[in-house]
PDB file of C-alpha atoms and ligand atoms in Angstrom:
ATOM      1  CA  MET U 172      24.264   2.077  -5.139  1.00 47.00           C
ATOM      2  CA  SER U 173      20.481   1.397  -6.264  1.00 51.00           C
ATOM      3  CA  ALA U 174      18.982   3.691  -3.751  1.00 54.00           C
ATOM      4  CA  ALA U 175      16.768   6.410  -5.059  1.00 52.00           C
ATOM      5  CA  ARG U 176      17.912   9.887  -4.234  1.00 51.00           C
ATOM      6  CA  PRO U 177      15.616  11.655  -1.602  1.00 52.00           C
ATOM      7  CA  ALA U 178      13.571  13.651  -4.138  1.00 58.00           C
ATOM      8  CA  GLU U 179      13.553  11.131  -6.707  1.00 77.00           C
ATOM      9  CA  PRO U 180      10.114   9.089  -6.842  1.00 92.00           C
ATOM     10  CA  VAL U 181      10.268   5.561  -5.733  1.00 96.00           C
ATOM     11  CA  VAL U 182       7.280   4.943  -8.071  1.00 97.00           C
ATOM     12  CA  ARG U 183       6.512   6.970 -11.106  1.00 97.00           C
ATOM     13  CA  LEU U 184       3.777   6.291 -13.747  1.00 97.00           C
ATOM     14  CA  ALA U 185       3.631   8.543 -16.538  1.00 96.00           C
ATOM     15  CA  GLY U 186       0.498   8.398 -19.037  1.00 96.00           C
ATOM     16  CA  ALA U 187      -0.440   5.100 -17.637  1.00 96.00           C
ATOM     17  CA  VAL U 188      -2.905   3.236 -19.682  1.00 97.00           C
ATOM     18  CA  ALA U 189      -4.019  -0.275 -18.380  1.00 96.00           C
ATOM     19  CA  GLY U 190      -7.164  -2.398 -18.442  1.00 95.00           C
ATOM     20  CA  TYR U 191      -8.651  -5.879 -18.745  1.00 95.00           C
ATOM     21  CA  GLU U 192      -9.439  -7.956 -22.016  1.00 91.00           C
ATOM     22  CA  GLY U 193      -8.674  -4.814 -23.928  1.00 86.00           C
ATOM     23  CA  ARG U 194     -10.862  -2.682 -22.022  1.00 92.00           C
ATOM     24  CA  PRO U 195      -9.102   0.431 -20.740  1.00 93.00           C
ATOM     25  CA  VAL U 196      -9.492   1.090 -16.903  1.00 96.00           C
ATOM     26  CA  LEU U 197      -6.439   3.564 -16.343  1.00 97.00           C
ATOM     27  CA  ARG U 198      -6.582   6.175 -19.265  1.00 96.00           C
ATOM     28  CA  GLY U 199      -3.396   8.281 -19.029  1.00 96.00           C
ATOM     29  CA  VAL U 200      -2.422   8.503 -15.275  1.00 96.00           C
ATOM     30  CA  ASP U 201       0.508  10.540 -14.012  1.00 96.00           C
ATOM     31  CA  PHE U 202       1.495   9.631 -10.716  1.00 95.00           C
ATOM     32  CA  ALA U 203       4.680  10.043  -8.241  1.00 96.00           C
ATOM     33  CA  LEU U 204       5.214   8.420  -4.797  1.00 96.00           C
ATOM     34  CA  ARG U 205       8.218   9.749  -3.187  1.00 95.00           C
ATOM     35  CA  ARG U 206      10.461   8.518  -0.210  1.00 94.00           C
ATOM     36  CA  GLY U 207       8.791   9.058   2.990  1.00 93.00           C
ATOM     37  CA  GLU U 208       5.493   9.861   1.564  1.00 94.00           C
ATOM     38  CA  VAL U 209       2.091   8.460   2.784  1.00 96.00           C
ATOM     39  CA  VAL U 210      -0.074   8.777  -0.160  1.00 97.00           C
ATOM     40  CA  ALA U 211      -4.093   7.722  -0.131  1.00 96.00           C
ATOM     41  CA  LEU U 212      -5.477   6.722  -3.421  1.00 96.00           C
ATOM     42  CA  LEU U 213      -9.266   7.593  -3.330  1.00 94.00           C
ATOM     43  CA  GLY U 214     -12.070   7.633  -5.610  1.00 92.00           C
ATOM     44  CA  PRO U 215     -15.370   6.189  -6.475  1.00 92.00           C
ATOM     45  CA  ASN U 216     -15.880   2.417  -6.897  1.00 92.00           C
ATOM     46  CA  GLY U 217     -14.424   1.169 -10.127  1.00 92.00           C
ATOM     47  CA  SER U 218     -12.526   4.265 -10.783  1.00 94.00           C
ATOM     48  CA  GLY U 219      -9.152   2.188 -11.153  1.00 95.00           C
ATOM     49  CA  LYS U 220      -7.394   2.462  -7.826  1.00 95.00           C
ATOM     50  CA  SER U 221      -6.681  -1.367  -7.249  1.00 93.00           C
ATOM     51  CA  THR U 222      -5.607  -1.385 -11.105  1.00 95.00           C
ATOM     52  CA  LEU U 223      -3.090   1.298 -10.296  1.00 97.00           C
ATOM     53  CA  VAL U 224      -1.760  -0.671  -7.211  1.00 95.00           C
ATOM     54  CA  ARG U 225      -1.626  -3.891  -9.452  1.00 94.00           C
ATOM     55  CA  VAL U 226       0.097  -2.072 -12.160  1.00 96.00           C
ATOM     56  CA  VAL U 227       2.775  -0.730  -9.642  1.00 95.00           C
ATOM     57  CA  LEU U 228       3.209  -4.303  -8.368  1.00 93.00           C
ATOM     58  CA  GLY U 229       3.498  -5.596 -11.871  1.00 92.00           C
ATOM     59  CA  LEU U 230       0.312  -7.758 -11.585  1.00 92.00           C
ATOM     60  CA  VAL U 231      -1.328  -5.789 -14.600  1.00 94.00           C
ATOM     61  CA  PRO U 232       0.469  -4.901 -17.630  1.00 94.00           C
ATOM     62  CA  LEU U 233       0.800  -1.266 -19.018  1.00 96.00           C
ATOM     63  CA  SER U 234      -0.670  -1.026 -22.606  1.00 95.00           C
ATOM     64  CA  GLY U 235       0.588   2.537 -22.648  1.00 95.00           C
ATOM     65  CA  GLY U 236       2.892   4.976 -20.723  1.00 97.00           C
ATOM     66  CA  ALA U 237       5.691   4.196 -18.413  1.00 97.00           C
ATOM     67  CA  LEU U 238       6.511   2.741 -14.746  1.00 97.00           C
ATOM     68  CA  GLU U 239       9.576   3.435 -13.062  1.00 97.00           C
ATOM     69  CA  LEU U 240      10.650   1.874  -9.633  1.00 96.00           C
ATOM     70  CA  PHE U 241      13.439   3.359  -7.751  1.00 95.00           C
ATOM     71  CA  GLY U 242      14.206   5.144 -10.796  1.00 94.00           C
ATOM     72  CA  VAL U 243      14.634   2.027 -12.850  1.00 94.00           C
ATOM     73  CA  PRO U 244      12.190   1.307 -15.764  1.00 95.00           C
ATOM     74  CA  ALA U 245       9.697  -1.644 -14.508  1.00 94.00           C
ATOM     75  CA  GLN U 246      10.823  -4.032 -17.053  1.00 92.00           C
ATOM     76  CA  ARG U 247      14.326  -3.782 -15.748  1.00 93.00           C
ATOM     77  CA  PHE U 248      13.529  -3.905 -12.139  1.00 92.00           C
ATOM     78  CA  ARG U 249      14.542  -6.913 -10.107  1.00 88.00           C
ATOM     79  CA  GLU U 250      14.373  -5.834  -6.586  1.00 88.00           C
ATOM     80  CA  ARG U 251      10.895  -6.787  -5.921  1.00 85.00           C
ATOM     81  CA  ALA U 252      11.528  -7.308  -2.164  1.00 86.00           C
ATOM     82  CA  ARG U 253      11.971  -3.498  -1.915  1.00 92.00           C
ATOM     83  CA  ILE U 254       7.967  -3.334  -2.274  1.00 94.00           C
ATOM     84  CA  GLY U 255       5.685  -5.132   0.204  1.00 93.00           C
ATOM     85  CA  TYR U 256       2.113  -5.672  -0.686  1.00 92.00           C
ATOM     86  CA  VAL U 257      -0.820  -6.105   1.554  1.00 91.00           C
ATOM     87  CA  PRO U 258      -3.776  -7.299  -0.613  1.00 85.00           C
ATOM     88  CA  GLN U 259      -7.444  -6.232  -0.353  1.00 74.00           C
ATOM     89  CA  ARG U 260      -9.667  -9.394   0.261  1.00 63.00           C
ATOM     90  CA  HIS U 261      -7.429 -11.875   1.462  1.00 59.00           C
ATOM     91  CA  THR U 262      -7.666 -13.889   4.812  1.00 62.00           C
ATOM     92  CA  VAL U 263      -4.897 -15.562   6.323  1.00 62.00           C
ATOM     93  CA  THR U 264      -7.038 -18.755   7.056  1.00 63.00           C
ATOM     94  CA  SER U 265      -7.039 -22.170   5.348  1.00 65.00           C
ATOM     95  CA  GLY U 266      -7.694 -25.622   6.197  1.00 65.00           C
ATOM     96  CA  VAL U 267      -3.961 -26.145   7.643  1.00 68.00           C
ATOM     97  CA  PRO U 268      -3.560 -24.361  11.100  1.00 72.00           C
ATOM     98  CA  SER U 269      -0.904 -21.730  11.016  1.00 88.00           C
ATOM     99  CA  THR U 270       0.374 -19.641  14.036  1.00 93.00           C
ATOM    100  CA  VAL U 271       0.699 -15.964  13.578  1.00 94.00           C
ATOM    101  CA  ARG U 272       4.214 -16.197  13.765  1.00 94.00           C
ATOM    102  CA  GLU U 273       4.415 -18.797  11.017  1.00 93.00           C
ATOM    103  CA  VAL U 274       2.331 -16.601   8.583  1.00 92.00           C
ATOM    104  CA  VAL U 275       4.572 -13.509   9.254  1.00 94.00           C
ATOM    105  CA  ALA U 276       7.717 -15.420   8.912  1.00 92.00           C
ATOM    106  CA  SER U 277       6.603 -16.549   5.442  1.00 90.00           C
ATOM    107  CA  GLY U 278       6.819 -13.116   4.365  1.00 90.00           C
ATOM    108  CA  ARG U 279      10.482 -13.478   5.125  1.00 87.00           C
ATOM    109  CA  LEU U 280      11.180 -15.780   2.133  1.00 81.00           C
ATOM    110  CA  ALA U 281      11.078 -12.792  -0.219  1.00 73.00           C
ATOM    111  CA  ARG U 282      14.399 -11.908   1.213  1.00 73.00           C
ATOM    112  CA  LYS U 283      16.087 -15.173   1.567  1.00 70.00           C
ATOM    113  CA  ARG U 284      18.086 -17.434  -0.843  1.00 67.00           C
ATOM    114  CA  PRO U 285      16.637 -20.767  -1.486  1.00 66.00           C
ATOM    115  CA  PHE U 286      17.197 -23.326   1.200  1.00 65.00           C
ATOM    116  CA  SER U 287      18.969 -21.043   3.629  1.00 72.00           C
ATOM    117  CA  LEU U 288      18.356 -21.760   7.226  1.00 74.00           C
ATOM    118  CA  THR U 289      16.541 -19.265   9.600  1.00 80.00           C
ATOM    119  CA  THR U 290      18.898 -16.900  11.080  1.00 85.00           C
ATOM    120  CA  ALA U 291      18.905 -14.707  14.353  1.00 88.00           C
ATOM    121  CA  ARG U 292      18.512 -11.781  12.115  1.00 89.00           C
ATOM    122  CA  ASP U 293      15.348 -13.359  10.589  1.00 90.00           C
ATOM    123  CA  ARG U 294      13.850 -13.867  13.980  1.00 92.00           C
ATOM    124  CA  GLU U 295      14.730 -10.440  14.996  1.00 93.00           C
ATOM    125  CA  VAL U 296      12.837  -9.098  11.865  1.00 93.00           C
ATOM    126  CA  VAL U 297      10.022 -11.272  12.220  1.00 95.00           C
ATOM    127  CA  GLU U 298       9.583 -10.222  15.761  1.00 95.00           C
ATOM    128  CA  ALA U 299       9.945  -6.647  15.101  1.00 93.00           C
ATOM    129  CA  ALA U 300       7.304  -6.954  12.330  1.00 93.00           C
ATOM    130  CA  LEU U 301       4.863  -8.467  14.973  1.00 95.00           C
ATOM    131  CA  ARG U 302       5.703  -5.774  17.520  1.00 93.00           C
ATOM    132  CA  THR U 303       4.822  -3.176  14.832  1.00 89.00           C
ATOM    133  CA  VAL U 304       1.370  -4.399  14.398  1.00 91.00           C
ATOM    134  CA  HIS U 305       0.909  -5.209  18.200  1.00 92.00           C
ATOM    135  CA  LEU U 306       0.706  -8.966  17.678  1.00 95.00           C
ATOM    136  CA  LEU U 307       3.780 -10.219  19.389  1.00 95.00           C
ATOM    137  CA  GLU U 308       1.767 -11.553  22.329  1.00 96.00           C
ATOM    138  CA  LYS U 309      -0.430 -13.539  19.911  1.00 96.00           C
ATOM    139  CA  GLN U 310       2.424 -14.915  17.959  1.00 96.00           C
ATOM    140  CA  HIS U 311       1.543 -18.481  18.944  1.00 96.00           C
ATOM    141  CA  GLU U 312      -1.976 -18.312  18.328  1.00 95.00           C
ATOM    142  CA  ASP U 313      -3.848 -20.113  15.307  1.00 93.00           C
ATOM    143  CA  VAL U 314      -4.518 -17.304  12.865  1.00 91.00           C
ATOM    144  CA  ALA U 315      -7.930 -18.618  12.133  1.00 89.00           C
ATOM    145  CA  HIS U 316      -8.840 -17.646  15.795  1.00 90.00           C
ATOM    146  CA  LEU U 317      -7.957 -13.976  15.113  1.00 90.00           C
ATOM    147  CA  SER U 318     -10.538 -11.220  14.382  1.00 87.00           C
ATOM    148  CA  GLY U 319     -10.666  -9.834  11.024  1.00 84.00           C
ATOM    149  CA  GLY U 320      -8.648  -6.721  12.058  1.00 86.00           C
ATOM    150  CA  GLN U 321      -5.820  -8.892  13.544  1.00 89.00           C
ATOM    151  CA  GLN U 322      -5.785 -11.097  10.385  1.00 89.00           C
ATOM    152  CA  ARG U 323      -5.257  -8.088   8.630  1.00 88.00           C
ATOM    153  CA  ARG U 324      -2.541  -6.818  10.864  1.00 90.00           C
ATOM    154  CA  THR U 325      -0.979 -10.236  10.459  1.00 92.00           C
ATOM    155  CA  LEU U 326      -0.836  -9.728   6.812  1.00 92.00           C
ATOM    156  CA  ILE U 327       0.720  -6.270   7.187  1.00 91.00           C
ATOM    157  CA  ALA U 328       3.395  -7.860   9.500  1.00 93.00           C
ATOM    158  CA  ARG U 329       3.939 -10.477   6.678  1.00 93.00           C
ATOM    159  CA  ALA U 330       4.457  -7.823   4.290  1.00 92.00           C
ATOM    160  CA  LEU U 331       6.893  -5.940   6.938  1.00 92.00           C
ATOM    161  CA  ALA U 332       8.946  -9.453   7.192  1.00 93.00           C
ATOM    162  CA  SER U 333      10.729  -8.722   4.097  1.00 90.00           C
ATOM    163  CA  GLU U 334      11.775  -5.363   4.790  1.00 91.00           C
ATOM    164  CA  PRO U 335      10.152  -3.538   2.224  1.00 93.00           C
ATOM    165  CA  GLU U 336      11.268   0.093   1.577  1.00 95.00           C
ATOM    166  CA  VAL U 337       7.624   0.771   0.076  1.00 96.00           C
ATOM    167  CA  LEU U 338       4.680  -0.826   1.524  1.00 95.00           C
ATOM    168  CA  VAL U 339       1.425  -0.843  -0.578  1.00 96.00           C
ATOM    169  CA  MET U 340      -1.838  -1.390   1.193  1.00 93.00           C
ATOM    170  CA  ASP U 341      -5.062  -2.175  -0.720  1.00 91.00           C
ATOM    171  CA  GLU U 342      -8.022  -0.790   1.480  1.00 90.00           C
ATOM    172  CA  PRO U 343      -6.163  -1.663   4.800  1.00 88.00           C
ATOM    173  CA  THR U 344      -9.028  -0.422   6.870  1.00 84.00           C
ATOM    174  CA  ALA U 345     -12.146  -2.110   4.921  1.00 82.00           C
ATOM    175  CA  GLY U 346     -14.107  -4.143   7.330  1.00 78.00           C
ATOM    176  CA  VAL U 347     -11.827  -3.176  10.250  1.00 81.00           C
ATOM    177  CA  ASP U 348     -13.184  -1.913  13.534  1.00 84.00           C
ATOM    178  CA  ALA U 349     -12.336   1.248  15.340  1.00 87.00           C
ATOM    179  CA  ALA U 350      -9.959  -0.052  17.626  1.00 87.00           C
ATOM    180  CA  ASN U 351      -8.086  -1.947  14.834  1.00 84.00           C
ATOM    181  CA  GLN U 352      -8.045   1.035  12.556  1.00 88.00           C
ATOM    182  CA  GLU U 353      -6.208   3.069  15.499  1.00 90.00           C
ATOM    183  CA  ILE U 354      -3.734   0.594  15.849  1.00 88.00           C
ATOM    184  CA  LEU U 355      -3.197   0.336  12.092  1.00 88.00           C
ATOM    185  CA  ALA U 356      -2.602   4.312  12.211  1.00 92.00           C
ATOM    186  CA  ASP U 357      -0.249   3.759  15.064  1.00 90.00           C
ATOM    187  CA  THR U 358       1.539   1.059  12.930  1.00 89.00           C
ATOM    188  CA  MET U 359       1.709   3.299  10.113  1.00 92.00           C
ATOM    189  CA  ALA U 360       3.185   6.097  11.992  1.00 93.00           C
ATOM    190  CA  ARG U 361       5.748   3.972  13.347  1.00 89.00           C
ATOM    191  CA  LEU U 362       6.499   2.569   9.931  1.00 91.00           C
ATOM    192  CA  VAL U 363       6.750   6.225   8.623  1.00 93.00           C
ATOM    193  CA  ALA U 364       9.072   7.272  11.395  1.00 92.00           C
ATOM    194  CA  GLY U 365      11.360   4.067  10.529  1.00 90.00           C
ATOM    195  CA  GLY U 366      11.847   5.389   6.994  1.00 91.00           C
ATOM    196  CA  THR U 367       9.078   3.431   5.264  1.00 94.00           C
ATOM    197  CA  THR U 368       7.052   5.010   2.221  1.00 96.00           C
ATOM    198  CA  ILE U 369       3.359   3.945   2.108  1.00 96.00           C
ATOM    199  CA  LEU U 370       0.870   3.811  -0.730  1.00 97.00           C
ATOM    200  CA  LEU U 371      -2.744   2.791   0.225  1.00 95.00           C
ATOM    201  CA  VAL U 372      -6.031   2.569  -1.385  1.00 94.00           C
ATOM    202  CA  ALA U 373      -8.832   3.787   0.873  1.00 90.00           C
ATOM    203  CA  HIS U 374     -12.660   4.884   0.735  1.00 86.00           C
ATOM    204  CA  GLU U 375     -12.325   6.782   4.169  1.00 84.00           C
ATOM    205  CA  LEU U 376      -9.267   7.502   5.984  1.00 89.00           C
ATOM    206  CA  GLY U 377     -10.588   7.988   9.514  1.00 88.00           C
ATOM    207  CA  PRO U 378      -7.928   7.614  12.166  1.00 91.00           C
ATOM    208  CA  LEU U 379      -5.179   7.108   9.470  1.00 92.00           C
ATOM    209  CA  GLU U 380      -5.889  10.703   8.166  1.00 92.00           C
ATOM    210  CA  PRO U 381      -3.079  12.442  10.384  1.00 93.00           C
ATOM    211  CA  VAL U 382      -0.769  10.075   8.968  1.00 94.00           C
ATOM    212  CA  VAL U 383      -1.597  10.469   5.279  1.00 95.00           C
ATOM    213  CA  THR U 384       0.783  13.211   3.461  1.00 94.00           C
ATOM    214  CA  ARG U 385      -1.023  13.571   0.306  1.00 94.00           C
ATOM    215  CA  VAL U 386      -4.180  12.428  -1.636  1.00 95.00           C
ATOM    216  CA  VAL U 387      -4.333  11.276  -5.326  1.00 96.00           C
ATOM    217  CA  ALA U 388      -7.919  10.888  -6.448  1.00 94.00           C
ATOM    218  CA  LEU U 389      -8.998   8.805  -9.338  1.00 95.00           C
ATOM    219  CA  ARG U 390     -12.217   9.312 -11.289  1.00 94.00           C
ATOM    220  CA  ASP U 391     -12.967   7.031 -14.560  1.00 94.00           C
ATOM    221  CA  GLY U 392      -9.298   6.076 -14.634  1.00 95.00           C
ATOM    222  CA  ARG U 393      -7.863   9.591 -14.492  1.00 95.00           C
ATOM    223  CA  ALA U 394      -6.364  11.317 -11.765  1.00 95.00           C
ATOM    224  CA  THR U 395      -8.449  14.218 -11.051  1.00 93.00           C
ATOM    225  CA  TYR U 396      -6.765  15.568  -7.866  1.00 93.00           C
ATOM    226  CA  ASP U 397      -3.356  15.597  -6.256  1.00 94.00           C
ATOM    227  CA  GLY U 398      -2.846  17.547  -2.907  1.00 93.00           C
ATOM    228  CA  PRO U 399      -2.979  17.814   0.812  1.00 90.00           C
ATOM    229  CA  VAL U 400      -5.643  15.714   2.493  1.00 88.00           C
ATOM    230  CA  ALA U 401      -7.646  18.538   4.174  1.00 82.00           C
ATOM    231  CA  ALA U 402      -8.605  20.016   0.939  1.00 79.00           C
ATOM    232  CA  TRP U 403      -9.792  16.853  -0.569  1.00 76.00           C
ATOM    233  CA  PHE U 404     -12.072  16.139   2.344  1.00 71.00           C
ATOM    234  CA  GLY U 405     -13.133  19.801   3.019  1.00 68.00           C
ATOM    235  CA  GLY U 406     -12.157  19.104   6.447  1.00 52.00           C
ATOM    236  CA  ASP U 407     -14.094  16.045   7.217  1.00 52.00           C
ATOM    237  CA  PRO U 408     -11.889  12.940   6.653  1.00 50.00           C
ATOM    238  CA  HIS U 409     -14.821  10.818   7.387  1.00 52.00           C
ATOM    239  CA  HIS U 410     -16.663  12.000   4.584  1.00 50.00           C
ATOM    240  CA  ALA U 411     -16.373   9.560   1.546  1.00 45.00           C
ATOM    241  CA  HIS U 412     -14.917  10.751  -1.799  1.00 45.00           C
ATOM    242  CA  GLY U 413     -18.156  11.169  -3.601  1.00 42.00           C
ATOM    243  CA  ALA U 414     -18.492  14.806  -4.391  1.00 41.00           C
ATOM    244  CA  ALA U 415     -14.809  15.289  -5.358  1.00 45.00           C
ATOM    245  CA  PRO U 416     -14.673  18.531  -3.216  1.00 43.00           C
ATOM    246  CA  ALA U 417     -11.201  19.195  -4.164  1.00 41.00           C
ATOM    247  CA  GLU U 418     -12.410  19.656  -7.804  1.00 43.00           C
ATOM    248  CA  ARG U 419     -14.326  22.690  -6.526  1.00 35.00           C
ATOM    249  CA  GLY U 420     -11.023  24.601  -5.445  1.00 36.00           C
ATOM    250  CA  THR U 421      -7.413  24.670  -4.927  1.00 36.00           C
ATOM    251  CA  GLY U 422      -7.389  26.490  -1.738  1.00 36.00           C
ATOM    252  CA  LEU U 423      -4.692  24.563   0.472  1.00 39.00           C
ATOM    253  CA  GLY U 424      -2.342  23.826  -2.366  1.00 45.00           C
ATOM    254  CA  ALA U 425      -4.129  21.277  -4.081  1.00 54.00           C
ATOM    255  CA  VAL U 426      -3.702  20.468  -7.652  1.00 56.00           C
ATOM    256  CA  ARG U 427      -6.369  20.141  -9.965  1.00 54.00           C
ATOM    257  CA  LEU U 428      -5.498  17.673 -12.565  1.00 56.00           C
ATOM    258  CA  ASP U 429      -7.490  17.970 -15.713  1.00 47.00           C
ATOM    259  CA  ARG U 430      -4.641  18.681 -17.730  1.00 39.00           C
ATOM    260  CA  PRO U 431      -1.580  16.527 -18.390  1.00 38.00           C
ATOM    261  CA  ALA U 432       1.053  17.208 -15.732  1.00 37.00           C
ATOM    262  CA  GLY U 433       3.689  19.486 -17.146  1.00 31.00           C
TER     263      GLY U 433
HETATM  264  N1  ATP D 298      -9.480  -8.887 -13.064  1.00 54.44           N
HETATM  265  C1  ATP D 298     -10.283  -7.995 -13.831  1.00 54.44           C
HETATM  266  N2  ATP D 298     -10.780  -8.404 -14.882  1.00 54.44           N
HETATM  267  C2  ATP D 298     -11.711  -7.657 -15.474  1.00 54.44           C
HETATM  268  N3  ATP D 298     -12.326  -6.296 -14.840  1.00 54.44           N
HETATM  269  C3  ATP D 298     -11.584  -5.853 -13.626  1.00 54.44           C
HETATM  270  C4  ATP D 298     -10.777  -6.677 -13.226  1.00 54.44           C
HETATM  271  N4  ATP D 298     -10.289  -6.096 -12.011  1.00 54.44           N
HETATM  272  C5  ATP D 298     -11.059  -4.792 -11.981  1.00 54.44           C
HETATM  273  N5  ATP D 298     -11.952  -4.846 -13.061  1.00 54.44           N
HETATM  274  C6  ATP D 298     -12.724  -3.762 -13.561  1.00 54.44           C
HETATM  275  O1  ATP D 298     -11.973  -2.771 -13.528  1.00 54.44           O
HETATM  276  C7  ATP D 298     -12.635  -1.452 -13.134  1.00 54.44           C
HETATM  277  C8  ATP D 298     -11.827  -0.777 -12.185  1.00 54.44           C
HETATM  278  O2  ATP D 298     -11.538  -1.651 -10.875  1.00 54.44           O
HETATM  279  P1  ATP D 298     -10.567  -1.370  -9.866  1.00 54.44           P
HETATM  280  O3  ATP D 298     -10.909  -2.428  -8.870  1.00 54.44           O
HETATM  281  O4  ATP D 298      -9.204  -0.851 -10.155  1.00 54.44           O
HETATM  282  O5  ATP D 298     -11.424  -0.034  -9.234  1.00 54.44           O
HETATM  283  P2  ATP D 298     -11.380   0.636  -7.751  1.00 54.44           P
HETATM  284  O6  ATP D 298     -11.282   2.000  -7.846  1.00 54.44           O
HETATM  285  O7  ATP D 298     -10.015  -0.103  -6.916  1.00 54.44           O
HETATM  286  O8  ATP D 298     -12.671   0.044  -7.184  1.00 54.44           O
HETATM  287  P3  ATP D 298     -13.237  -0.510  -5.681  1.00 54.44           P
HETATM  288  O9  ATP D 298     -13.023   0.865  -4.671  1.00 54.44           O
HETATM  289  O10 ATP D 298     -14.627  -0.858  -5.804  1.00 54.44           O
HETATM  290  O11 ATP D 298     -12.378  -1.524  -5.075  1.00 54.44           O
HETATM  291  C9  ATP D 298     -13.898  -1.912 -12.745  1.00 54.44           C
HETATM  292  O12 ATP D 298     -14.674  -1.734 -13.788  1.00 54.44           O
HETATM  293  C10 ATP D 298     -13.713  -3.462 -12.452  1.00 54.44           C
HETATM  294  O13 ATP D 298     -15.022  -4.188 -12.700  1.00 54.44           O
END
């Protein structure tokens, strides 16, 4: 059985060093995501949030440190479908018209053997994903005709179609209006209730704040905070990350990470 034990991190980075063209961006990051958590990665522009996510997804290699997925060293990990990804700046529109349902169903391919036919179970999972993001009634519409927020939800449903245990979302609220952010929060709450673990990158949490169980903040490629949401925002989740208030104190159980984790 390859499933992780409850307390075992589903993602674990130890002393992660990574960057681009020899320039380090992550400079020794320790990070753990445990089953059932919703962890928000926060930090200023360029602090390395997306890079950390890309490392977890295997898109950027580590030049130092270690990555484990479901307790398995990343080099030996073969079950990519267990991790779903909703990219940051990506639209689902192209020159070729596609319905919402087609886009979502394409996410099912990660779970399928080559050339196998669509089964009743596939249809069920695709419909459940559409329902989760509140787009079932729009399934036959051309994605190009949807709003930005609805397109983002289509991408989330596409990731859900592979039934991931961990969902990684890079700035899911960026450019999304308030109504769509509320739907996103509801979607996340449903996913968590269903057992999905979530890692997301954000600048502001807004309506997502009640769903987030922990904040990890990066600054200059290092984790500077790991703890509860409230302590990080100083009670104002709409306030952006800039002042790093958690570095001021650890009043609500926050952990200040200015030394390697023991
Ligand atoms: N593909 C790339 N090639 C070269 N440099 C990159 C690449 N992607 C990111 N960088 C650089 O790495 C640094 C960290 O970028 P990263 O996208 O991880 O930060 P971030 O915290 O996610 O920022 P933002 O909030 O602006 O998205 C930045 O200086 C950025 O310019």
